[in-house]
Short mmCIF file of C-alpha atoms in Angstrom, two decimals:
data_model
loop_
_atom_site.label_atom_id
_atom_site.label_comp_id
_atom_site.label_asym_id
_atom_site.label_seq_id
_atom_site.Cartn_x
_atom_site.Cartn_y
_atom_site.Cartn_z
CA UNK A 1 83.86 83.14 83.10
CA UNK A 2 87.22 82.59 81.41
CA UNK A 3 90.37 82.17 83.51
CA UNK A 4 93.89 82.16 82.12
CA UNK A 5 96.97 81.08 84.04
CA UNK A 6 100.26 82.49 82.74
CA UNK A 7 103.61 81.75 84.39
CA UNK A 8 106.30 84.16 85.49
CA UNK A 9 109.82 83.59 84.23
CA UNK A 10 113.38 83.45 85.46
CA UNK A 11 115.98 84.65 82.97
CA UNK A 12 119.44 83.19 83.54
CA UNK A 13 121.59 84.46 80.66
CA UNK A 14 121.38 86.88 77.74
CA UNK A 15 119.11 89.54 79.18
CA UNK A 16 119.77 92.78 77.30
CA UNK A 17 120.44 91.06 73.98
CA UNK A 18 116.65 90.69 73.52
CA UNK A 19 116.09 94.44 73.09
CA UNK A 20 115.36 95.48 69.48
CA UNK A 21 118.02 98.16 69.79
CA UNK A 22 120.56 95.35 70.03
CA UNK A 23 119.20 92.40 68.05
CA UNK A 24 118.26 94.53 65.06
CA UNK A 25 121.96 94.59 64.21
CA UNK A 26 123.45 91.76 66.32
CA UNK A 27 122.20 88.27 67.10
CA UNK A 28 120.67 87.99 70.57
CA UNK A 29 119.78 85.02 72.73
CA UNK A 30 118.46 84.25 76.21
CA UNK A 31 118.37 81.17 78.40
CA UNK A 32 115.28 81.26 80.58
CA UNK A 33 112.55 79.19 82.18
CA UNK A 34 109.02 79.61 83.45
CA UNK A 35 108.25 78.75 87.08
CA UNK A 36 105.20 77.60 89.03
CA UNK A 37 104.21 81.12 90.06
CA UNK A 38 101.43 82.60 87.96
CA UNK A 39 99.42 85.58 86.81
CA UNK A 40 95.68 84.78 86.72
CA UNK A 41 93.21 86.73 84.60
CA UNK A 42 89.46 86.27 85.10
CA UNK A 43 87.36 87.64 82.24
CA UNK A 44 83.61 87.69 81.66
CA UNK A 45 81.03 89.69 79.76
CA UNK A 46 79.47 92.17 82.16
CA UNK A 47 75.63 92.14 82.28
CA UNK A 48 74.08 95.51 81.36
CA UNK A 49 72.67 96.25 84.83
CA UNK A 50 75.29 98.68 86.08
CA UNK A 51 76.03 102.37 85.70
CA UNK A 52 79.46 101.45 84.33
CA UNK A 53 80.11 99.40 81.22
CA UNK A 54 83.52 97.92 82.11
CA UNK A 55 85.06 96.93 85.45
CA UNK A 56 88.79 96.24 85.81
CA UNK A 57 90.21 95.03 89.13
CA UNK A 58 93.97 95.13 89.66
CA UNK A 59 95.84 97.25 92.25
CA UNK A 60 92.84 99.55 91.98
CA UNK A 61 89.24 99.06 90.87
CA UNK A 62 88.27 100.86 87.67
CA UNK A 63 84.66 101.34 86.58
CA UNK A 64 84.49 103.05 83.19
CA UNK A 65 82.24 103.58 80.21
CA UNK A 66 84.74 103.18 77.38
CA UNK A 67 88.09 101.59 76.68
CA UNK A 68 89.69 105.04 76.37
CA UNK A 69 88.86 105.73 80.02
CA UNK A 70 90.80 102.72 81.30
CA UNK A 71 93.91 103.64 83.32
CA UNK A 72 95.74 100.31 83.10
CA UNK A 73 97.82 100.71 79.91
CA UNK A 74 97.97 97.03 78.93
CA UNK A 75 94.25 96.47 79.50
CA UNK A 76 93.38 99.57 77.48
CA UNK A 77 95.69 98.58 74.62
CA UNK A 78 94.60 94.93 74.52
CA UNK A 79 90.89 95.74 74.53
CA UNK A 80 91.20 98.43 71.86
CA UNK A 81 93.24 96.08 69.68
CA UNK A 82 91.03 93.01 70.14
CA UNK A 83 87.50 94.46 70.34
CA UNK A 84 85.50 97.36 68.92
CA UNK A 85 84.07 100.04 71.28
CA UNK A 86 80.45 99.01 70.60
CA UNK A 87 80.98 95.51 71.98
CA UNK A 88 79.44 94.37 75.26
CA UNK A 89 80.84 95.35 78.63
CA UNK A 90 83.65 93.37 80.23
CA UNK A 91 84.80 92.58 83.73
CA UNK A 92 88.47 91.75 84.28
CA UNK A 93 90.12 90.59 87.52
CA UNK A 94 93.86 90.16 87.97
CA UNK A 95 95.44 88.00 90.67
CA UNK A 96 99.20 87.42 90.91
CA UNK A 97 101.12 84.88 92.97
CA UNK A 98 104.00 87.34 93.37
CA UNK A 99 104.18 91.15 93.45
CA UNK A 100 104.56 93.20 90.27
CA UNK A 101 107.68 95.15 89.25
CA UNK A 102 110.03 92.61 90.80
CA UNK A 103 111.96 91.20 87.81
CA UNK A 104 109.93 88.11 86.94
CA UNK A 105 108.30 89.42 83.77
CA UNK A 106 104.95 89.98 85.46
CA UNK A 107 103.85 92.77 83.09
CA UNK A 108 104.35 90.59 80.04
CA UNK A 109 102.68 87.62 81.74
CA UNK A 110 99.70 89.91 82.37
CA UNK A 111 99.54 91.00 78.73
CA UNK A 112 99.91 87.45 77.41
CA UNK A 113 97.26 86.16 79.81
CA UNK A 114 94.77 88.91 78.98
CA UNK A 115 95.23 88.39 75.24
CA UNK A 116 94.73 84.65 75.72
CA UNK A 117 91.47 85.27 77.58
CA UNK A 118 90.22 87.68 74.90
CA UNK A 119 90.97 85.19 72.12
CA UNK A 120 89.04 82.55 74.06
CA UNK A 121 86.11 84.91 74.63
CA UNK A 122 85.90 85.55 70.89
CA UNK A 123 86.33 81.82 70.21
CA UNK A 124 89.33 82.49 68.00
CA UNK A 125 92.19 79.96 67.84
CA UNK A 126 95.56 81.31 68.90
CA UNK A 127 99.02 79.74 68.95
CA UNK A 128 101.71 80.38 71.54
CA UNK A 129 103.71 82.22 68.89
CA UNK A 130 100.74 84.46 68.07
CA UNK A 131 100.27 85.30 71.75
CA UNK A 132 103.93 86.21 72.14
CA UNK A 133 104.05 88.26 68.93
CA UNK A 134 100.87 90.17 69.81
CA UNK A 135 102.13 90.91 73.33
CA UNK A 136 105.47 92.12 71.97
CA UNK A 137 103.66 94.36 69.50
CA UNK A 138 101.46 95.88 72.23
CA UNK A 139 104.28 96.52 74.69
CA UNK A 140 106.87 97.76 72.20
CA UNK A 141 104.84 99.39 69.41
CA UNK A 142 101.58 100.51 71.06
CA UNK A 143 102.69 101.33 74.61
CA UNK A 144 106.30 102.15 73.67
CA UNK A 145 107.62 100.47 76.80
CA UNK A 146 111.35 99.94 77.20
CA UNK A 147 111.01 96.16 77.15
CA UNK A 148 112.75 93.33 75.37
CA UNK A 149 111.21 90.37 73.60
CA UNK A 150 112.04 87.51 75.94
CA UNK A 151 109.38 87.93 78.65
CA UNK A 152 106.40 87.62 76.31
CA UNK A 153 108.01 84.73 74.42
CA UNK A 154 108.88 82.71 77.52
CA UNK A 155 105.52 83.35 79.25
CA UNK A 156 103.53 82.28 76.21
CA UNK A 157 105.53 79.14 75.42
CA UNK A 158 106.55 77.95 78.89
CA UNK A 159 109.39 75.58 79.70
CA UNK A 160 113.16 75.84 79.86
CA UNK A 161 114.24 77.35 76.55
CA UNK A 162 117.04 78.89 74.58
CA UNK A 163 115.52 81.70 72.51
CA UNK A 164 117.40 83.40 69.68
CA UNK A 165 116.53 86.88 68.45
CA UNK A 166 117.81 88.83 65.51
CA UNK A 167 117.32 90.25 62.07
CA UNK A 168 114.94 93.10 61.32
CA UNK A 169 111.41 92.41 62.54
CA UNK A 170 112.01 88.74 63.36
CA UNK A 171 111.53 88.57 67.13
CA UNK A 172 111.35 84.76 67.00
CA UNK A 173 114.42 83.61 65.17
CA UNK A 174 114.26 80.33 67.03
CA UNK A 175 112.99 78.87 70.30
CA UNK A 176 114.58 75.61 71.37
CA UNK A 177 113.81 73.58 74.52
CA UNK A 178 116.99 72.95 76.49
CA UNK A 179 118.17 69.37 76.21
CA UNK A 180 118.71 68.24 79.79
CA UNK A 181 118.08 64.94 81.55
CA UNK A 182 115.10 65.08 83.97
CA UNK A 183 117.22 64.19 87.01
CA UNK A 184 119.76 66.88 86.09
CA UNK A 185 116.97 69.43 85.72
CA UNK A 186 115.72 68.54 89.20
CA UNK A 187 119.26 68.88 90.54
CA UNK A 188 119.53 72.36 89.01
CA UNK A 189 116.16 73.38 90.44
CA UNK A 190 117.28 72.18 93.88
CA UNK A 191 120.37 74.42 93.76
CA UNK A 192 118.55 77.64 92.88
CA UNK A 193 117.31 79.94 95.63
CA UNK A 194 115.01 82.89 94.98
CA UNK A 195 114.88 85.78 97.45
CA UNK A 196 112.81 88.96 97.56
CA UNK A 197 114.92 92.04 98.20
CA UNK A 198 111.88 94.00 99.38
CA UNK A 199 112.53 96.62 96.69
CA UNK A 200 110.24 97.21 93.72
CA UNK A 201 110.99 99.29 90.66
CA UNK A 202 109.63 100.26 87.24
CA UNK A 203 111.60 98.18 84.75
CA UNK A 204 110.91 100.47 81.80
CA UNK A 205 112.67 103.40 83.50
CA UNK A 206 115.79 101.37 84.33
CA UNK A 207 115.86 99.68 80.94
CA UNK A 208 115.65 103.07 79.22
CA UNK A 209 119.18 103.99 80.26
CA UNK A 210 120.45 100.55 79.28
CA UNK A 211 118.89 100.89 75.83
CA UNK A 212 120.44 104.33 75.40
CA UNK A 213 123.81 102.82 76.26
CA UNK A 214 123.51 99.92 73.79
CA UNK A 215 126.06 101.35 71.36
CA UNK A 216 128.55 101.70 74.23
CA UNK A 217 127.95 98.19 75.54
CA UNK A 218 128.29 96.04 72.43
CA UNK A 219 131.33 94.19 73.79
CA UNK A 220 129.63 93.35 77.10
CA UNK A 221 126.39 92.31 75.38
CA UNK A 222 128.26 90.04 73.00
CA UNK A 223 130.01 88.43 75.97
CA UNK A 224 126.62 87.93 77.65
CA UNK A 225 125.29 86.41 74.42
CA UNK A 226 128.14 83.90 74.36
CA UNK A 227 127.45 82.87 77.96
CA UNK A 228 123.98 81.72 76.88
CA UNK A 229 125.50 78.94 74.82
CA UNK A 230 128.15 78.05 77.39
CA UNK A 231 125.43 77.66 80.01
CA UNK A 232 123.22 75.64 77.69
CA UNK A 233 126.13 73.29 76.97
CA UNK A 234 126.77 72.80 80.68
CA UNK A 235 123.15 71.72 81.16
CA UNK A 236 123.08 69.33 78.22
CA UNK A 237 126.48 67.76 78.93
CA UNK A 238 128.00 65.90 81.87
CA UNK A 239 129.97 68.91 83.08
CA UNK A 240 129.94 69.87 86.73
CA UNK A 241 126.58 71.54 87.35
CA UNK A 242 128.29 74.01 89.69
CA UNK A 243 129.84 75.59 86.60
CA UNK A 244 126.35 76.90 85.80
CA UNK A 245 126.39 78.80 89.09
CA UNK A 246 129.83 80.22 88.42
CA UNK A 247 128.64 81.46 85.02
CA UNK A 248 125.78 83.28 86.76
CA UNK A 249 128.41 85.23 88.66
CA UNK A 250 130.12 86.09 85.37
CA UNK A 251 126.93 87.31 83.70
CA UNK A 252 125.96 89.40 86.76
CA UNK A 253 129.32 91.16 86.71
CA UNK A 254 128.79 91.96 83.02
CA UNK A 255 125.19 93.07 83.52
CA UNK A 256 126.17 95.53 86.27
CA UNK A 257 128.29 97.45 83.75
CA UNK A 258 125.39 98.13 81.35
CA UNK A 259 123.82 100.88 83.45
CA UNK A 260 124.41 102.59 86.80
CA UNK A 261 120.76 101.92 87.68
CA UNK A 262 120.98 98.12 87.48
CA UNK A 263 122.42 97.58 90.96
CA UNK A 264 122.38 99.49 94.23
CA UNK A 265 124.45 99.47 97.40
CA UNK A 266 121.73 97.36 99.03
CA UNK A 267 121.74 94.82 96.21
CA UNK A 268 125.54 94.70 96.18
CA UNK A 269 125.49 94.01 99.91
CA UNK A 270 122.98 91.18 99.48
CA UNK A 271 125.07 89.65 96.71
CA UNK A 272 128.32 89.88 98.69
CA UNK A 273 126.68 88.26 101.73
CA UNK A 274 125.33 85.34 99.68
CA UNK A 275 128.67 84.68 98.01
CA UNK A 276 130.60 84.85 101.28
CA UNK A 277 128.22 82.28 102.78
CA UNK A 278 128.48 79.69 100.03
CA UNK A 279 126.58 80.80 96.92
CA UNK A 280 128.59 80.20 93.75
CA UNK A 281 126.85 82.89 91.72
CA UNK A 282 123.61 84.70 91.18
CA UNK A 283 121.95 87.70 89.61
CA UNK A 284 119.26 90.26 90.14
CA UNK A 285 116.34 89.32 87.93
CA UNK A 286 114.77 91.60 85.34
CA UNK A 287 115.98 95.08 84.48
CA UNK A 288 117.58 95.65 87.87
CA UNK A 289 117.21 98.07 90.75
CA UNK A 290 115.43 95.63 93.07
CA UNK A 291 112.84 92.88 93.05
CA UNK A 292 113.91 89.24 93.19
CA UNK A 293 117.48 88.00 93.30
CA UNK A 294 118.48 84.47 92.34
CA UNK A 295 121.41 82.48 93.70
CA UNK A 296 122.95 79.14 92.81
CA UNK A 297 123.76 77.50 96.15
CA UNK A 298 125.02 73.94 96.81
CA UNK A 299 122.50 72.12 99.04
CA UNK A 300 124.85 71.93 102.04
CA UNK A 301 125.22 75.74 102.04
CA UNK A 302 121.58 76.74 101.59
CA UNK A 303 120.61 77.03 105.25
CA UNK A 304 123.68 79.20 105.88
CA UNK A 305 122.87 81.52 102.95
CA UNK A 306 119.22 81.79 103.96
CA UNK A 307 120.09 82.67 107.56
CA UNK A 308 122.77 85.16 106.55
CA UNK A 309 120.50 87.05 104.13
CA UNK A 310 117.43 87.21 106.34
CA UNK A 311 115.28 87.82 103.26
CA UNK A 312 112.02 86.23 102.21
CA UNK A 313 112.90 82.95 100.48
CA UNK A 314 110.48 81.85 97.74
CA UNK A 315 110.79 78.17 96.77
CA UNK A 316 109.78 77.41 93.19
CA UNK A 317 109.74 74.65 90.59
CA UNK A 318 110.19 74.81 86.83
CA UNK A 319 107.01 74.52 84.72
CA UNK A 320 106.46 73.57 81.09
CA UNK A 321 102.98 74.65 80.03
CA UNK A 322 103.15 78.38 79.39
CA UNK A 323 99.93 80.38 79.20
CA UNK A 324 96.82 78.23 79.61
CA UNK A 325 93.05 78.64 79.69
CA UNK A 326 91.97 76.87 82.86
#
């Protein structure tokens, strides 16, 4: 039995500039971190004693004879890419700490984790960069999902990173760990509050409109790109950490203009309530439409924000390991 543990991510700045439709002609960058909430993949060779050859357990249980019969798109694509149809049967179980389709990059964490398990099963060495590149290829080129290139990169590498994208087929222009003192990193973590809106959505559908609008949104995307470096400087300097929260407010206001599907009246109400009760800034995570929303809240205001929102609060800590075989 092989088990992989792949973290979910929180993207602070630059989301939207990591889509190929943008960074193929303009430099893109994101500031993001992985957190201690994970996607687990259990993988084993299935003994030949069953009527089915493969068993895949996720939201449903699939028992099939061939890879082509598999419903789960990422599982089907990963298995067809990594193994030949005449190979032995496989059993795959997925367990997630948090629900899917909620803005934390869960789909990409799943793909990265499954690829990692398959490499281990075949006893092939694989680097974090290889995992990210393969996952990007599967999601963008094989499945033709409307996804960017940050989720796979962050999930594979782990840690708090500034990732640059740009130039033709180069999805990894550069990945740089953020330079921040440990006590300052803890202080930032302590000021971030993650809430579940109770709404789930399919990111690819929402992102599709944003991608179509790329040529109309160049000015906003460039402004979002610049905020990545302003935020990174705040973290690495002695500036007031609260400025990071205020920048989150700026990037959310920009992000809302990229597509009408990114926010909703419900989300706008949640955001307004948090700000009026002491949050300095925040943003809906992922493509938009629902899922998790993040706020930067000074410690003395956190109880007030939590009570005012009445939403499920999910405490978290930053993590540094990325995808692991455990």
